[in-house]
Short mmCIF file of C-alpha atoms (C1' of nucleotides) in Angstrom, two decimals:
data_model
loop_
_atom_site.label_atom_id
_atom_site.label_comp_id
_atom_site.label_asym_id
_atom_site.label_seq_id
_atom_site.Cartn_x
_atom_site.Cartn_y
_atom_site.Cartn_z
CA UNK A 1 -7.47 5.56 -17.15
CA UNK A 2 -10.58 7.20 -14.59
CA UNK A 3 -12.05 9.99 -15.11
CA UNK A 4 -11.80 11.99 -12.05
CA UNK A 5 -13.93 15.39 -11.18
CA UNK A 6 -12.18 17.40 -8.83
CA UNK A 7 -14.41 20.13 -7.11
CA UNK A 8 -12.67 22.89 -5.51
CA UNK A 9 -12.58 26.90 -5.14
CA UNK A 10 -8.74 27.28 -4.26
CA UNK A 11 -6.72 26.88 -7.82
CA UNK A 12 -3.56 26.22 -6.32
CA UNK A 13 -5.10 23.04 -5.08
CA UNK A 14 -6.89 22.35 -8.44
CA UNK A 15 -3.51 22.92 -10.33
CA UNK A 16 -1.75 20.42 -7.85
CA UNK A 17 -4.21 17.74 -7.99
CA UNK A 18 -4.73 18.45 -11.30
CA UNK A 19 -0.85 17.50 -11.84
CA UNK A 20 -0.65 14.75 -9.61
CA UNK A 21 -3.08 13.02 -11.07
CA UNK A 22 -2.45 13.14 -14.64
CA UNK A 23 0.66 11.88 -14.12
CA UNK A 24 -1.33 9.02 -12.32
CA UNK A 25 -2.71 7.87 -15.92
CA UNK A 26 -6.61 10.29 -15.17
CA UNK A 27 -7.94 12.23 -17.25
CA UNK A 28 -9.31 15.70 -14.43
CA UNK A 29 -12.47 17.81 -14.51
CA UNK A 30 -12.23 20.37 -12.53
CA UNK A 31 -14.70 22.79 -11.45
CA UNK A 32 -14.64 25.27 -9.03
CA UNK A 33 -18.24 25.91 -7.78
CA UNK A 34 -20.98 23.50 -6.36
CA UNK A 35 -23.26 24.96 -9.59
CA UNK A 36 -20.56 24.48 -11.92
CA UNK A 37 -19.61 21.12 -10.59
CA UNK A 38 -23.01 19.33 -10.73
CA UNK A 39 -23.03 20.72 -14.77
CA UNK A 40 -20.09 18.97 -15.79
CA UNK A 41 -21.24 15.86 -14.06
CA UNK A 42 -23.44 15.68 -15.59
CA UNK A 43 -22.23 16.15 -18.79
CA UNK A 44 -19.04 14.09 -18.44
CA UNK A 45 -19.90 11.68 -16.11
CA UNK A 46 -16.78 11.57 -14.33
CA UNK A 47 -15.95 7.78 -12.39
CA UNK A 48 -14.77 9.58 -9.15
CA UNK A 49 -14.96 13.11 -7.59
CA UNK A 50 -13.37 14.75 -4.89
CA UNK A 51 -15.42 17.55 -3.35
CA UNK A 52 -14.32 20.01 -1.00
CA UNK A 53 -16.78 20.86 1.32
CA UNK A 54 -15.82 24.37 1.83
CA UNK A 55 -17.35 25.95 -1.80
CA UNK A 56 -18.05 29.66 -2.62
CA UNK A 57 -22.04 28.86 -3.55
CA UNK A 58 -23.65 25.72 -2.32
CA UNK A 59 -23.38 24.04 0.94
CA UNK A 60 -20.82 21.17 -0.14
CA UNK A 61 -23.12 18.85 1.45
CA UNK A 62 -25.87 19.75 -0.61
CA UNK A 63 -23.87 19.17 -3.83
CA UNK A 64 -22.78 15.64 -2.46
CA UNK A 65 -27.07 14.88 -1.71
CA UNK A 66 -27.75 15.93 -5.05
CA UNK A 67 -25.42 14.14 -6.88
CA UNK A 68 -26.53 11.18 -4.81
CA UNK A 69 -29.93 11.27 -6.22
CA UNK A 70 -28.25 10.57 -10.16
CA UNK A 71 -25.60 8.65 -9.45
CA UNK A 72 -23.68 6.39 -6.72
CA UNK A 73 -20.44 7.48 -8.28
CA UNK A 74 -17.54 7.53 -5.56
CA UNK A 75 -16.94 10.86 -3.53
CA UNK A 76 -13.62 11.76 -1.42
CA UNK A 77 -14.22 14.65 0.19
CA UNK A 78 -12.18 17.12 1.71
CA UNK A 79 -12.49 19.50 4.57
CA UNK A 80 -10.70 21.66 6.95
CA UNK A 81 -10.94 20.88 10.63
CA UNK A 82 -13.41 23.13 11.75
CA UNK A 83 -16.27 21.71 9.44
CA UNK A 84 -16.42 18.13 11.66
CA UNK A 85 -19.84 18.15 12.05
CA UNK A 86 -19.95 18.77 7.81
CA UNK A 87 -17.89 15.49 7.79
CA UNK A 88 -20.23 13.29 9.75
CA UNK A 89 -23.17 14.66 8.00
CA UNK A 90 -20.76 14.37 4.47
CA UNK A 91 -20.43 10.44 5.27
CA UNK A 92 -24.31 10.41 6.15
CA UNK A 93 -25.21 11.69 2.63
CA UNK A 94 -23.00 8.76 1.20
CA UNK A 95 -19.39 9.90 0.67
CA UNK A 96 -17.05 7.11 0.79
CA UNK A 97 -14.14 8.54 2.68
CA UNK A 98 -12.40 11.86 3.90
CA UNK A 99 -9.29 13.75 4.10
CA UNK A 100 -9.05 16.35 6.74
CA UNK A 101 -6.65 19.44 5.57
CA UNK A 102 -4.39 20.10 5.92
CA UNK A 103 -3.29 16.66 3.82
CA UNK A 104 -0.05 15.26 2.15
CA UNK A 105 -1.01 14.74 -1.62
CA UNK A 106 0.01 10.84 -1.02
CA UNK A 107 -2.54 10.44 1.34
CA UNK A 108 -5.11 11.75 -0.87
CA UNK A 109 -4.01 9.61 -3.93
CA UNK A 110 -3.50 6.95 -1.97
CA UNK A 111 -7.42 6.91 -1.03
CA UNK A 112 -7.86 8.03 -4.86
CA UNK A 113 -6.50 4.49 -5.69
CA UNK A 114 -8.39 2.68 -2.69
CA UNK A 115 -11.52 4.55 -3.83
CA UNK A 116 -10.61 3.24 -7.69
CA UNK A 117 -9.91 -0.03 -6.94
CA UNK A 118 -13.54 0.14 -4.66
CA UNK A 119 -15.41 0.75 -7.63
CA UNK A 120 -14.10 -2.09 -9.73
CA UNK A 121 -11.16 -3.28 -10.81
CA UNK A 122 -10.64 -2.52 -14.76
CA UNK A 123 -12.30 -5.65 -16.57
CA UNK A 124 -9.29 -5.53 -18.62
CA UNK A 125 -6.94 -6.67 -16.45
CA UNK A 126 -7.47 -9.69 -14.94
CA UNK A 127 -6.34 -10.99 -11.99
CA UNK A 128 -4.94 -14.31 -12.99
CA UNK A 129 -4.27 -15.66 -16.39
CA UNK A 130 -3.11 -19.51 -17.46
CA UNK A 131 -2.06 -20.80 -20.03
CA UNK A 132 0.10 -24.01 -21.09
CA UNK A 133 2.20 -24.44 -17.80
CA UNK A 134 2.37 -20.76 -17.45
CA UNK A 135 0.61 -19.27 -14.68
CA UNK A 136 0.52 -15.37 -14.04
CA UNK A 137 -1.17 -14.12 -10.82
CA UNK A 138 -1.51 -10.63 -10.44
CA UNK A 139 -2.92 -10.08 -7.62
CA UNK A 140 -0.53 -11.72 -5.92
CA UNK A 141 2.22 -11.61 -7.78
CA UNK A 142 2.82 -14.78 -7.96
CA UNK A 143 3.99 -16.38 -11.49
CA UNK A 144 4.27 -20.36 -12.32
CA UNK A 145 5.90 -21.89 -14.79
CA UNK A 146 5.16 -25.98 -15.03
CA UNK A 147 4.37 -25.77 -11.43
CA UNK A 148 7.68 -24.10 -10.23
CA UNK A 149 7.69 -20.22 -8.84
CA UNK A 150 9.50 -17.91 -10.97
CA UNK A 151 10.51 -14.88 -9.32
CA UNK A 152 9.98 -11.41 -11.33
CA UNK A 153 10.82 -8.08 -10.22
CA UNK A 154 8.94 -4.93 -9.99
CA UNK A 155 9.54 -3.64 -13.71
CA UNK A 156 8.72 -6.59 -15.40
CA UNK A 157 5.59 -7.30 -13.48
CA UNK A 158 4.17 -3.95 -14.42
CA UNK A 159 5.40 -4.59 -18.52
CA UNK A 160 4.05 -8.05 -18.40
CA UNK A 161 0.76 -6.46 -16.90
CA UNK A 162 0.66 -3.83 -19.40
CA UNK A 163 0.91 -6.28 -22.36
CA UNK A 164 -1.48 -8.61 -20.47
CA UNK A 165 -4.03 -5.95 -20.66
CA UNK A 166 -4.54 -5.69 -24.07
CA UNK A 167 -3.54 -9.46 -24.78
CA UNK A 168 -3.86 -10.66 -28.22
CA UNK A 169 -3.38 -7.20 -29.38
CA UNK A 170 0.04 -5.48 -29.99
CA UNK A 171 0.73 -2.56 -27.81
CA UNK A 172 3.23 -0.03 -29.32
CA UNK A 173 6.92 0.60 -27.70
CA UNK A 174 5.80 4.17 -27.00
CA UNK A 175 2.52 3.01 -25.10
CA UNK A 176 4.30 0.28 -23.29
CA UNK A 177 7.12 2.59 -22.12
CA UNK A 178 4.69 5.40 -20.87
CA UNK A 179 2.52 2.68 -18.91
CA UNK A 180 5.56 1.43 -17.39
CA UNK A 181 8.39 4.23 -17.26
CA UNK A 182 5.93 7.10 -16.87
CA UNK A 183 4.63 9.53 -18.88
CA UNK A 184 8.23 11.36 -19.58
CA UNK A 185 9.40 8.18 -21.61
CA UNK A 186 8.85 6.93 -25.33
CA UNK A 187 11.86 6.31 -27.31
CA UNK A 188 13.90 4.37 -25.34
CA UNK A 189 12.99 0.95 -26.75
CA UNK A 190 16.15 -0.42 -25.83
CA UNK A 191 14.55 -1.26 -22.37
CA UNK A 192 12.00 -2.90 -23.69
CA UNK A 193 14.59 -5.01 -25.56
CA UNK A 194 16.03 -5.95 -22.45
CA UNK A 195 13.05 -6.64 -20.31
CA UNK A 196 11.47 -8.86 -23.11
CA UNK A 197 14.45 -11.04 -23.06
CA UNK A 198 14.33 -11.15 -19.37
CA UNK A 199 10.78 -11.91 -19.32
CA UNK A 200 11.28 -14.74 -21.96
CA UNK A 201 14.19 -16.38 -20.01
CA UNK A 202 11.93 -16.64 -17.18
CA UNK A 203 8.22 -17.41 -18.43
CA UNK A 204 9.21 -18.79 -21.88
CA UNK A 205 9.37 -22.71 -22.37
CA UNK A 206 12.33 -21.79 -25.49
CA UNK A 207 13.27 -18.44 -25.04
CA UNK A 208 14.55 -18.55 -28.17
CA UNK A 209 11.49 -18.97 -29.98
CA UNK A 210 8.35 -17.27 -28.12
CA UNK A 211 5.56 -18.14 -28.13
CA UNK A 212 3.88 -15.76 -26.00
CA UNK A 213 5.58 -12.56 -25.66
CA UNK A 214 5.75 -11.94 -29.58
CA UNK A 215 7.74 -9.15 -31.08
CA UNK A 216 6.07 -7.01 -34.00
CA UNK A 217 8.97 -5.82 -35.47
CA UNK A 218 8.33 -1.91 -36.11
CA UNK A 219 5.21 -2.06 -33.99
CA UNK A 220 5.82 -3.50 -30.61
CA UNK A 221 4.89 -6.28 -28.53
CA UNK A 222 1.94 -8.72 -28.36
CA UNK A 223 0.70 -11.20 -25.51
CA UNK A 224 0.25 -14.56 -27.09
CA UNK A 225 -1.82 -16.98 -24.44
CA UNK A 226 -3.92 -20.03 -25.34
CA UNK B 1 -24.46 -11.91 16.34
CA UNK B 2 -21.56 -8.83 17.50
CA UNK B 3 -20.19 -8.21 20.72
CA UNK B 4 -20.35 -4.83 21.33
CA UNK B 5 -18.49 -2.45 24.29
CA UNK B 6 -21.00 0.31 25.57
CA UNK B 7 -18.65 2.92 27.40
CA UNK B 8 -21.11 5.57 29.66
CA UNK B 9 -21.29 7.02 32.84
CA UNK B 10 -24.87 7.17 32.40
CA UNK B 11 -26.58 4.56 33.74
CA UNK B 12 -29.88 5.45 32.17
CA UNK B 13 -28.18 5.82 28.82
CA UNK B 14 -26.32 2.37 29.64
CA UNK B 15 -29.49 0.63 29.58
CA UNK B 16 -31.34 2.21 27.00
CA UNK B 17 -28.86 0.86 24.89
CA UNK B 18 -28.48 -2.56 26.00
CA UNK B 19 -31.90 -3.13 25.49
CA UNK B 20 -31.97 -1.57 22.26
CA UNK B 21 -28.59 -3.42 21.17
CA UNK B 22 -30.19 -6.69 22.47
CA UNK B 23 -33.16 -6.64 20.60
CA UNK B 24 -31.00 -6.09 17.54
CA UNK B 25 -29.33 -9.79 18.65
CA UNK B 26 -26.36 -8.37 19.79
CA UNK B 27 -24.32 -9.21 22.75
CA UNK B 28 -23.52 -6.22 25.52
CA UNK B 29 -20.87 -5.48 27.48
CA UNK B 30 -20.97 -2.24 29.87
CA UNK B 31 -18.40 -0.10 31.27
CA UNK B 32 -18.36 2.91 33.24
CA UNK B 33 -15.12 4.22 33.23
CA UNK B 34 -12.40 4.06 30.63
CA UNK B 35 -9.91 2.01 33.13
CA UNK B 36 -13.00 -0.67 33.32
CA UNK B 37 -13.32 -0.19 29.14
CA UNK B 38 -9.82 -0.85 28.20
CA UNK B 39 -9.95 -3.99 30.66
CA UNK B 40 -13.13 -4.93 29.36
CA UNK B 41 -11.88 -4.62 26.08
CA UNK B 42 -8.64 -6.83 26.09
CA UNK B 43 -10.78 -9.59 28.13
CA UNK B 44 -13.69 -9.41 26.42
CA UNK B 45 -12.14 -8.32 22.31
CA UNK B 46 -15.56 -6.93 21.25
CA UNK B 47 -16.32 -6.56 17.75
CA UNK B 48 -17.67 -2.83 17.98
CA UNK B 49 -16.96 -0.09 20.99
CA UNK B 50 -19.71 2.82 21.61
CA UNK B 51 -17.48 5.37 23.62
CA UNK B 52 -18.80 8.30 25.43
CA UNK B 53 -16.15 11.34 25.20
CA UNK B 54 -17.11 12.14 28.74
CA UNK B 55 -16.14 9.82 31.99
CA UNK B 56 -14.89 10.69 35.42
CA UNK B 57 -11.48 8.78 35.02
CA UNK B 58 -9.85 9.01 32.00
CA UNK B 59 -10.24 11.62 28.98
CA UNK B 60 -12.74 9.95 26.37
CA UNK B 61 -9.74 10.52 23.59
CA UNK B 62 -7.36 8.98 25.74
CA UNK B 63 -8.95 5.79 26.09
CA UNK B 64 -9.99 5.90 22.29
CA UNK B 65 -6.00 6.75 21.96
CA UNK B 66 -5.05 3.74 23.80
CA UNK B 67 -7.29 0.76 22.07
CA UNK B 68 -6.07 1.75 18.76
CA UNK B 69 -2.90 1.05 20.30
CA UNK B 70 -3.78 -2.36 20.39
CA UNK B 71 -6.43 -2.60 17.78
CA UNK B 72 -8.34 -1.87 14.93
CA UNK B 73 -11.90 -2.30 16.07
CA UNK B 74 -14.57 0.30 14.84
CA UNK B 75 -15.45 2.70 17.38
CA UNK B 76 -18.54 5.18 17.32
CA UNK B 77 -18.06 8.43 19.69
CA UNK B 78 -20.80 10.30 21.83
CA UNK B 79 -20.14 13.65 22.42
CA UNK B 80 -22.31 16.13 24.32
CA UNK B 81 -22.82 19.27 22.06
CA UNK B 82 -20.04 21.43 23.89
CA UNK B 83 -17.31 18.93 22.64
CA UNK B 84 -16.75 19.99 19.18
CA UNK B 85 -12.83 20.19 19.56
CA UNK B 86 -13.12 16.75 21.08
CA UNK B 87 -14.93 15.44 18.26
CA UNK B 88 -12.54 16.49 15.75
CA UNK B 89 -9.98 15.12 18.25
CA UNK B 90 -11.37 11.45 18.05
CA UNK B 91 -11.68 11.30 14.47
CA UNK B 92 -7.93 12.19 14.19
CA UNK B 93 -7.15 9.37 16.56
CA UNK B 94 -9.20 6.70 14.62
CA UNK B 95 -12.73 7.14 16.07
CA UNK B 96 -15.23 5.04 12.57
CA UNK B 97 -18.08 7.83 13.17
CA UNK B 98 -19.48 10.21 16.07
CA UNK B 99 -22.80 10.96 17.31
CA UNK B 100 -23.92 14.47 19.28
CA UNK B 101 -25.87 14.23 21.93
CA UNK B 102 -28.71 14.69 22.40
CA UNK B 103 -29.48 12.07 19.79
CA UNK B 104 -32.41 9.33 18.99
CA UNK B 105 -31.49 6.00 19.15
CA UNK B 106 -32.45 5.31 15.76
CA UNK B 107 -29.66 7.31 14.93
CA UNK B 108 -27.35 5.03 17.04
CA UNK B 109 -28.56 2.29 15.81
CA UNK B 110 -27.86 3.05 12.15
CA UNK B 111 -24.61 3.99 12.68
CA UNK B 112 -23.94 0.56 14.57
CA UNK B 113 -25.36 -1.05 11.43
CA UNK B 114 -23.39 1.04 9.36
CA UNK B 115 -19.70 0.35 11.11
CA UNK B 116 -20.74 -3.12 11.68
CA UNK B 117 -21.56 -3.67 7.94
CA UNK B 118 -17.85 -1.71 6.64
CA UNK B 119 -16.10 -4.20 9.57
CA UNK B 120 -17.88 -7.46 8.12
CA UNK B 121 -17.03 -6.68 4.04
CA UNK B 122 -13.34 -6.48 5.23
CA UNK B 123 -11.47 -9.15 3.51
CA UNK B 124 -11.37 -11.97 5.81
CA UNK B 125 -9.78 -11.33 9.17
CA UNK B 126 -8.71 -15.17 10.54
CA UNK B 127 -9.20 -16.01 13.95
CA UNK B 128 -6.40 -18.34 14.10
CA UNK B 129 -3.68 -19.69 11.14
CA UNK B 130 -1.68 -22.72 11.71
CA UNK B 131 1.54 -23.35 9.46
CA UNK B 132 4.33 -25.75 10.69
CA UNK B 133 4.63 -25.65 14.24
CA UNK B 134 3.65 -21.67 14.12
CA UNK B 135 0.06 -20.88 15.56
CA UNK B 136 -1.53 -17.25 15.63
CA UNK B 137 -4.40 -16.26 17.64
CA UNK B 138 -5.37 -13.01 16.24
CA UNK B 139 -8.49 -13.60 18.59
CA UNK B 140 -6.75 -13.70 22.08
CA UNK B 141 -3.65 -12.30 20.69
CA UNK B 142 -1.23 -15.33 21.29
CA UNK B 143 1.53 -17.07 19.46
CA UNK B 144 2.94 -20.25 20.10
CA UNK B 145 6.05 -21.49 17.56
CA UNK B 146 6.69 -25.65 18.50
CA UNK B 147 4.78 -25.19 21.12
CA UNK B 148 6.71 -22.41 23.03
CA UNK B 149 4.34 -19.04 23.40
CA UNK B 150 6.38 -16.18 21.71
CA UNK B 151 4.96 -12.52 22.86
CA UNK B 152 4.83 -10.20 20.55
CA UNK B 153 4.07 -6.03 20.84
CA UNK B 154 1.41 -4.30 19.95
CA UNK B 155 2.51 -3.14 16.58
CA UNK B 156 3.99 -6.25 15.63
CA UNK B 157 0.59 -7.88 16.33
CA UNK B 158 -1.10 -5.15 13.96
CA UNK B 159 1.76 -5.56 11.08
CA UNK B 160 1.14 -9.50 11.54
CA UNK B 161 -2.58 -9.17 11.61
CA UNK B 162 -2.67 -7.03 8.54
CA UNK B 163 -0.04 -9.30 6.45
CA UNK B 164 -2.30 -12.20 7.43
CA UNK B 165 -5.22 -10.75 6.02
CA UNK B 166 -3.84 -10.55 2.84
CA UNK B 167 -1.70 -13.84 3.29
CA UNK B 168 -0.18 -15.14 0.32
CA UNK B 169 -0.39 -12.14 -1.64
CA UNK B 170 2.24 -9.40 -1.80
CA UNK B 171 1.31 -6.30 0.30
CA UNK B 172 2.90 -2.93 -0.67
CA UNK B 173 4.49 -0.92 1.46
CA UNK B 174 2.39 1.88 1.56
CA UNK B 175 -0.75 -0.11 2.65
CA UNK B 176 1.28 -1.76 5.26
CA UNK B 177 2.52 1.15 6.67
CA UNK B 178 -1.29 3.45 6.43
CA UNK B 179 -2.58 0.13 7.80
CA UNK B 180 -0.43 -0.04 10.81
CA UNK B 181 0.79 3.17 11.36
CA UNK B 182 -2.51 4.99 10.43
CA UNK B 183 -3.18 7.49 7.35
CA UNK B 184 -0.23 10.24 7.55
CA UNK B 185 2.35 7.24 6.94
CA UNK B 186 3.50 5.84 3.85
CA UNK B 187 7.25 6.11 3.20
CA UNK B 188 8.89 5.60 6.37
CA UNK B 189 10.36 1.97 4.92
CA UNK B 190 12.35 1.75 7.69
CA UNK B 191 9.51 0.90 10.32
CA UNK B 192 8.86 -2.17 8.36
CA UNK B 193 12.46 -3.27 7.49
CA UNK B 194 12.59 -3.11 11.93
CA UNK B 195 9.25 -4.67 12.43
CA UNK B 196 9.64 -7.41 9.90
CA UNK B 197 13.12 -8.16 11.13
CA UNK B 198 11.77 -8.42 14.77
CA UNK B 199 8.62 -10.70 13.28
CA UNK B 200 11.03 -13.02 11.93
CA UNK B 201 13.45 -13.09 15.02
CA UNK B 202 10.29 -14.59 16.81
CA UNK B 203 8.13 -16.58 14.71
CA UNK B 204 10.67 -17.77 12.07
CA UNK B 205 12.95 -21.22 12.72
CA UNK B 206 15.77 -19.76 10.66
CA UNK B 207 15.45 -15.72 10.86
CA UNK B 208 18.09 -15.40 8.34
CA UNK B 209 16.29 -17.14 5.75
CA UNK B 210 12.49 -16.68 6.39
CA UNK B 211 10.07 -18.97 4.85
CA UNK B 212 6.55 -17.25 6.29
CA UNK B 213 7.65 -13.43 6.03
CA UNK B 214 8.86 -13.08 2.74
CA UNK B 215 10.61 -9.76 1.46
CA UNK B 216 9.60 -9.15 -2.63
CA UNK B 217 11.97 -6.23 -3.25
CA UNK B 218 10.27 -3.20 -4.54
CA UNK B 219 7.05 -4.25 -4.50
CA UNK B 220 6.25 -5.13 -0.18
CA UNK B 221 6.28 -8.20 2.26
CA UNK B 222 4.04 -11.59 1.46
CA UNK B 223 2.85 -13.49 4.63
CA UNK B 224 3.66 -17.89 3.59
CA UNK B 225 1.55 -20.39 4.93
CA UNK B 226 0.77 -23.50 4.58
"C1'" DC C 1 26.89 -6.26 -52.12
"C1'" DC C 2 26.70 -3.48 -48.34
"C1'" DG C 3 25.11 -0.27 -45.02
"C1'" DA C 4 21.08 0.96 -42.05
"C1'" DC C 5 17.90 -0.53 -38.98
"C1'" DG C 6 15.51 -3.26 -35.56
"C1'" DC C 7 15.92 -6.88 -32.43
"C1'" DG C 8 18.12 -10.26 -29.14
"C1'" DT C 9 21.61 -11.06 -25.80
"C1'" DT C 10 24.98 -10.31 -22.31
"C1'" DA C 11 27.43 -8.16 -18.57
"C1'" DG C 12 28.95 -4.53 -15.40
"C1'" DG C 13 28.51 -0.47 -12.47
"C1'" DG C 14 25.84 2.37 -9.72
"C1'" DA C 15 21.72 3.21 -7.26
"C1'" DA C 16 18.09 1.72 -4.51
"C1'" DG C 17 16.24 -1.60 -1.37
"C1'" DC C 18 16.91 -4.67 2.48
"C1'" DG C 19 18.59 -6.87 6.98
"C1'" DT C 20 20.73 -5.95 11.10
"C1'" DC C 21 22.18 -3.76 15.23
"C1'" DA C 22 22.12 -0.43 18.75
"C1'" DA C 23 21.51 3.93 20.80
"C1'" DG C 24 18.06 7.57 21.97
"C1'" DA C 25 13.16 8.89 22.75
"C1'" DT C 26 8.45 7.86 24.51
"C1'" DC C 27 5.12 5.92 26.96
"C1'" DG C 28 2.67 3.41 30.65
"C1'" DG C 29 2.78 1.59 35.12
"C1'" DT C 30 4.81 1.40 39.91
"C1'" DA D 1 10.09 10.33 39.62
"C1'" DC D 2 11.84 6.01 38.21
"C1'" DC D 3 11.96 1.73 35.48
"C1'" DG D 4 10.87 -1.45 31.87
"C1'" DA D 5 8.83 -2.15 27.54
"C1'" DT D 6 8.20 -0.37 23.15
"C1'" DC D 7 8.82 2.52 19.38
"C1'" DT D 8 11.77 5.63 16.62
"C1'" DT D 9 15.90 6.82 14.35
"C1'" DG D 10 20.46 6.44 12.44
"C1'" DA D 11 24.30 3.79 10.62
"C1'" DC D 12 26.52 0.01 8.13
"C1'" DG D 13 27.24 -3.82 4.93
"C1'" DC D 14 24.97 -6.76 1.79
"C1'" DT D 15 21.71 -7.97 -1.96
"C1'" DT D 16 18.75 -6.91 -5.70
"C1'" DC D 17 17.45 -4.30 -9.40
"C1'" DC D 18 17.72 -1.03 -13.19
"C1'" DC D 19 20.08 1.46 -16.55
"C1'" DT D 20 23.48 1.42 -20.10
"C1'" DA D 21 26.75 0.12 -23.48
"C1'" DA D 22 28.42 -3.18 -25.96
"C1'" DC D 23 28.16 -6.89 -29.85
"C1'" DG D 24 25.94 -10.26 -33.07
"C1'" DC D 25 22.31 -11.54 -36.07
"C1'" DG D 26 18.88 -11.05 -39.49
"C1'" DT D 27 16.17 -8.17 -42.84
"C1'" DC D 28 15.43 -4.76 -46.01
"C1'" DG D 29 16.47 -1.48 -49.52
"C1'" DG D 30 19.72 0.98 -52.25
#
DNA sequence: CCGACGCGTTAGGGAAGCGTCAAGATCGGT
DNA sequence: ACCGATCTTGACGCTTCCCTAACGCGTCGG
């Protein structure tokens, strides 16, 4: 999904963000030096990075000014109390927010996804979608069919945003599982049986005979609107 | 333009920066000790507080403790040098940004610029909202339902105010609960089962089967108006 | 012609989420 | 130090949701 640089000298930090947020959907740089860090910036052009301030080389601060002058890509950065002054000066040079350690790893993703959501929502998904009577709102979560609310739970909003994603295209049972399950799933395609049909009943004029959520037998499932 | 809360002993300092503040087109209001802030404050609901650490009364966190008790406004913190624990102090309690004395007033001035332009690209915070016979003043922190005023706590106000923000769309849980109940929070579900319940109690006609506060299971609460 | 396979459909049980109440715990003001 | 208001925490019953196991239907290939 994002491709997040993490910048940090302690590994067992590294290892757990590096953990926690692949199984977020990112793909993680990590590098642990301010010399080593501005390299694979460079080179990889990472969408996010979290920077600890507290680095074996550089001043933290310094690596935060200089990738300011490339780039106006997002920074978190993290510190430990005793560096509040580094903080101030860290939000001077342009970092968008902080984390003070010690920190839960919720509280960090959770500013990981404010600081993704910041930057631009994916183009992909869009935020509302109609089409015959059929109105999807995502960002509400709100869905309309010929003007009367249809109520859909938490699993089938996130399938029926997955599949709105790539619309028009089929998206395979193993890539809708992972997007929705987690990453641990694949082969049960029997849910997706079941939340298709629940999903039809609901948003389908003749659930019987789709016309929008379209099965490709053998392949998967494919987002028919307008 | 903003109404802004100066909080210093220092008389000299006091007027420096009402001038300065003024010729920026903002509106000042002075205080000299935090008892005469924190009444200032509730009278007056300035957009922006400027809050020296040191005053004779009351410890600088304290009254920075106590108004994000009761609200959300950005505050900027002076500190003399000496301070540093202090400092770190306020920015756990809430404090936007901090300044060290001695310091220009260019510097100040920035910063004001800087939490005034993060406060204005919030989504929008309403003033009032009207829906049935339910009014909310979010700007003198009343609520009438038919008429009647209905007095709600300082957290529910917060809960209310950030539900309304976002009204009509689903908020999660987690947001609700870092909004209200600051950054460390995020699964303690049970805050906002008791919250929303007391909410409804209030503002609802029939409690039992809300029509403004809406529950979507599994995904957060949706504030209905209109 | 028949068995294998994929898909649609339904329903039930268990788990998680929610509303509700009330008893501590905390805090601010007197 | 006390009291009232407010917030936290735990407990209970109810509702919603998800997983799972059936069964039927059609298609395809042997």
């Amino acid at each position: 999904m994002t491709r997040i640089l993490v910048v940090d000298d302690d590994s067992v930090l590294q290892r757990t963000l590096r953990i926690n947020l692949r199984a977020r959907g990112h793909e993680v740089l990590l590098a642990g030096t301010g010399e080593q860090a501005l390299a694979t910036f460079l080179s990889e052009q990472p969408e996010l990075v979290i920077l600890d301030l507290g680095l074996p080389d550089l001043d933290g601060v310094e690596v935060l000014r200089r990738l300011r002058k490339r780039s106006g890509v997002p920074v978190i950065v993290l510190s430990a109390r005793q560096e509040a002054d580094d903080k101030v000066e860290a939000l001077d040079e342009g970092a968008d927010d902080y984390v003070s350690k010690p920190f839960s790893i919720d509280e960090l993703l959770a500013r990981v996804r404010a600081a993704v959501r910041r930057a631009g929502s994916d183009p992909d998904t869009p935020e509302t979608i109609e089409a015959d009577g059929l109105v999807l709102d995502f960002a509400a979560n709100r869905a309309t069919r010929d003007g009367h609310p249809v109520h859909l739970t938490p699993t089938e909003w996130r399938l029926l945003a997955e599949l709105a994603r790539h619309r028009g295209r089929v998206v395979s049972h193993e890539d809708l599982l992972r997007a929705v399950w987690g990453p641990h799933y694949g082969r049960e395609r029997q849910y997706l049986r079941v939340f298709a049909n629940q999903l039809r009943r609901k948003l389908e004029v003749d659930p019987a005979h789709p016309r929008h959520l379209v099965n490709e037998p053998g392949l998967g499932y494919r987002l028919e609107l307008g």
